[in-house]
Tab-separated table of C-alpha atoms and ligand atoms in Angstrom:
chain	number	residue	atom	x	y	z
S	1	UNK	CA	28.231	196.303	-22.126
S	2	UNK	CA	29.530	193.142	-21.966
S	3	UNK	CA	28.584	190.686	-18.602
S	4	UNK	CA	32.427	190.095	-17.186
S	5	UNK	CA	32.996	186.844	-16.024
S	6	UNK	CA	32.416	185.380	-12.281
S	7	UNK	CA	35.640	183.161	-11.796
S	8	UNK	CA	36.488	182.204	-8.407
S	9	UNK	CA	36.338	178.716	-8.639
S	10	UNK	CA	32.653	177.997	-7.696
S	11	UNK	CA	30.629	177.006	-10.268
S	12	UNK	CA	27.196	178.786	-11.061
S	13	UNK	CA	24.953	176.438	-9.174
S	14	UNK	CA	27.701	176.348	-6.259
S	15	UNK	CA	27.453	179.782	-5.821
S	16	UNK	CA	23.557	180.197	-6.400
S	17	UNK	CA	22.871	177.370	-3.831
S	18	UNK	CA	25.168	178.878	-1.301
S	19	UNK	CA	23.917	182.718	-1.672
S	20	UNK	CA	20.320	181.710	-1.398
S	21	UNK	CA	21.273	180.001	1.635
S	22	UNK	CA	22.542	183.475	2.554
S	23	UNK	CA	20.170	185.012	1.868
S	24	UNK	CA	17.602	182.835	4.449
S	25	UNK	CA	20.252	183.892	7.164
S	26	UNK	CA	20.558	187.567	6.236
S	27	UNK	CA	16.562	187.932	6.174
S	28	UNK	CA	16.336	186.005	10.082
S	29	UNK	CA	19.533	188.341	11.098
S	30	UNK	CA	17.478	191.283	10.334
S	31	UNK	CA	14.655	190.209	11.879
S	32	UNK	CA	16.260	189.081	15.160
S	33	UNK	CA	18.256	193.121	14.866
S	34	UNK	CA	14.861	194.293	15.203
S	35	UNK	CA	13.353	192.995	17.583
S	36	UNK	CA	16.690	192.981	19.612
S	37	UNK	CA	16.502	197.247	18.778
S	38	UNK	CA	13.081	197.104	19.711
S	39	UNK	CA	13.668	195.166	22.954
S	40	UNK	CA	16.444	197.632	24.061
S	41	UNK	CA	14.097	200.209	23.443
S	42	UNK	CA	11.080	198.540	25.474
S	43	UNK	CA	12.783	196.538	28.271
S	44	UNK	CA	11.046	197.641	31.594
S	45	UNK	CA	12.055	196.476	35.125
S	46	UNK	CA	14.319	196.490	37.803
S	47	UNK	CA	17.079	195.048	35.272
S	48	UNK	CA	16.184	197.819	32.635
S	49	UNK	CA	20.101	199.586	33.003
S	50	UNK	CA	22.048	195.822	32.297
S	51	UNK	CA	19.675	194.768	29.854
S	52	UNK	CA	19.285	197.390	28.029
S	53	UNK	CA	23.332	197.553	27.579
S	54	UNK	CA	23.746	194.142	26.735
S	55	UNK	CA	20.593	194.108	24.130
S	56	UNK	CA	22.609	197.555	22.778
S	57	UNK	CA	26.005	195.212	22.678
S	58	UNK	CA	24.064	192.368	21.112
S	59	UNK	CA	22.352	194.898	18.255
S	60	UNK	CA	25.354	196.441	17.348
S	61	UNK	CA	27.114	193.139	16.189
S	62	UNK	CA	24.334	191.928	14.784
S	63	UNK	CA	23.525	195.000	12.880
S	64	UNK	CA	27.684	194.982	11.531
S	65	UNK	CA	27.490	191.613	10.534
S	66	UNK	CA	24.482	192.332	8.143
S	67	UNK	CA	26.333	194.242	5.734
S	68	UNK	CA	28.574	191.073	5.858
S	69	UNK	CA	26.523	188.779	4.653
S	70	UNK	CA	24.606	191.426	1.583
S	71	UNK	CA	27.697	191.420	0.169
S	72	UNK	CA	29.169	188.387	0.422
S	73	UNK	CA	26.034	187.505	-1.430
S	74	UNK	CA	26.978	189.552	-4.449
S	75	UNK	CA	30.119	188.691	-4.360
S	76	UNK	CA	28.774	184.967	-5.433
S	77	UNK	CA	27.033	186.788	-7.716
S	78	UNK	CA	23.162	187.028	-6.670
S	79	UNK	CA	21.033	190.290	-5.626
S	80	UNK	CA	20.813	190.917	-2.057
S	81	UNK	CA	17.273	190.722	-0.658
S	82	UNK	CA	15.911	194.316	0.163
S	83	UNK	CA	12.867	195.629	2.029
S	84	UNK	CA	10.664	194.820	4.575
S	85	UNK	CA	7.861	192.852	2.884
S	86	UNK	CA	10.624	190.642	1.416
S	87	UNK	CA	12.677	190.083	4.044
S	88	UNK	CA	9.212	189.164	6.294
S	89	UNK	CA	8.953	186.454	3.398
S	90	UNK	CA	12.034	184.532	4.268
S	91	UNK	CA	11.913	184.776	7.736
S	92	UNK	CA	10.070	182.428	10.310
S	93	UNK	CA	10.889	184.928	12.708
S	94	UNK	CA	7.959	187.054	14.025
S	95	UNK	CA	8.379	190.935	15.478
S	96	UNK	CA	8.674	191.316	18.911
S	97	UNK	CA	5.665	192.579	20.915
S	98	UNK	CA	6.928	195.984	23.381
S	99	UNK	CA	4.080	195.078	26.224
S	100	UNK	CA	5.873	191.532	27.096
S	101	UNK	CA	7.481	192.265	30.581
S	102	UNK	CA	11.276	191.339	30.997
S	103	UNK	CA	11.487	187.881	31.140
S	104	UNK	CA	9.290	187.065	28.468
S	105	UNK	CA	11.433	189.852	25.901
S	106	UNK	CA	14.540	187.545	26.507
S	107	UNK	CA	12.710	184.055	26.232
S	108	UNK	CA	11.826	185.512	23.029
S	109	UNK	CA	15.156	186.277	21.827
S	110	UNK	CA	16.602	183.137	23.340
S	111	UNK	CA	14.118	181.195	20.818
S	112	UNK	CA	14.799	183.458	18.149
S	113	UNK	CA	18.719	182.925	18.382
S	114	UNK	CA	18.137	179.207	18.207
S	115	UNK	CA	16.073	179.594	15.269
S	116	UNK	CA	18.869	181.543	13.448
S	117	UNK	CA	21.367	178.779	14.392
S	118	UNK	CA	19.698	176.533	13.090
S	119	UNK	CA	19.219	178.637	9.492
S	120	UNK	CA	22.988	179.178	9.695
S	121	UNK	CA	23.805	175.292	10.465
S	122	UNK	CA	22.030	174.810	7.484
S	123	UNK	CA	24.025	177.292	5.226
S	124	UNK	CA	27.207	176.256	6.452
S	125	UNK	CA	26.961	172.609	5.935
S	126	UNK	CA	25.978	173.564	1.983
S	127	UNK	CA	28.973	176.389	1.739
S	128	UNK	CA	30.943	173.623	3.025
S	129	UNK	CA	29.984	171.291	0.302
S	130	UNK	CA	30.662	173.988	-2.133
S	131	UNK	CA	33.794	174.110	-0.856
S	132	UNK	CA	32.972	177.857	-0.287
S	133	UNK	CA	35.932	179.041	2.314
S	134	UNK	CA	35.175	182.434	2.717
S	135	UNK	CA	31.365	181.538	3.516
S	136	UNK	CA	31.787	178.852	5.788
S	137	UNK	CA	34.402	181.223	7.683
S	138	UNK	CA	31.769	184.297	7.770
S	139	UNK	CA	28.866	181.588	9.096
S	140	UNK	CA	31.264	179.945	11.600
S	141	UNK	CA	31.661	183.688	12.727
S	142	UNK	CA	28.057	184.381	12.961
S	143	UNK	CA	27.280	180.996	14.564
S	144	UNK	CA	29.647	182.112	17.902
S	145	UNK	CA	27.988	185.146	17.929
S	146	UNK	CA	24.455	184.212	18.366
S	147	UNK	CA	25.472	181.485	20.451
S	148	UNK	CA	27.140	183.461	22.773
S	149	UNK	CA	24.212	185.694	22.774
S	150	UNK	CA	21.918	183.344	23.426
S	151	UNK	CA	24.263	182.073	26.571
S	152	UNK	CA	24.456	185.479	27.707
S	153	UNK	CA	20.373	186.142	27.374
S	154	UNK	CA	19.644	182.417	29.329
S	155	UNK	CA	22.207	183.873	32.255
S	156	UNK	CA	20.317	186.689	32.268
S	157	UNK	CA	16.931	184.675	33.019
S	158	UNK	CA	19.635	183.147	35.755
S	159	UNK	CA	19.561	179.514	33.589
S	160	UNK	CA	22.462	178.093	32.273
V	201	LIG	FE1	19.753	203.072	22.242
């Protein structure tokens, strides 16, 4: 079979450049989906009912917007990551531990959001280079989701 043509306008190292920078913020999405899961699942405390709603809210987008990002990498044309070991490889994010009380869950997650920010800052300013639209519109998407949910976790903690 013949290999049919990628033409959208993007040449081969534009779109290479920009789906490996995907592909950093898919593998710290997933990690910060688990450990948000595994945080619903664990949160103890007189808070458990609201926190465990919100982290539920806040695992659900995240969890949509992964399939999101897969396949806007193959749609530049790369392989999307797969797997546990290799998504732990691209991630600086580290699992979440279920005996941390309350407080110390959403500290967690606060620092974890940040961390994803900043992978996504990174991914939009090269889509943007590429003159990539349809990335920089998915990662300016992503970017007011996890900074909302990092506002909502620090209001939780009562900071602002
Ligand atoms: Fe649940």
């Amino acid at each position: 079979m013949t290999a049919a043509k990628i033409d959208t306008g993007l040449s081969k190292s534009e779109r290479s450049n920009v789906a490996g920078e995907l592909t950093k913020v898919l593998a710290d999405s997933y990690a910060i989906y688990l450990k948000t899961h595994g945080y619903h699942w664990n949160v103890r405390g007189p808070e458990f009912f609201s926190l465990h709603n919100l982290l539920e809210q806040q695992y659900r987008d995240i969890w949509g917007a992964l399939d999101d990002v897969a396949e806007r990498i193959r749609a530049l044309g790369e392989l999307a990551p797969q797997g546990y070991a290799t998504f732990a490889n691209l991630t600086s994010i580290k699992d979440g531990d279920p005996e941390k009380d309350a407080q110390a869950m959403l500290d967690d997650l606060i620092r974890d959001h940040g961390t994803v920010i900043g992978t996504m800052r990174d991914a939009l300013t090269r889509a943007d280079e590429a003159g990539d639209d349809v990335s920089v519109d998915l990662l300016t998407q992503r970017l007011a989701a996890h900074e909302k949910f990092a506002w909502m976790l620090r209001s939780s903690l009562g900071s602002r």
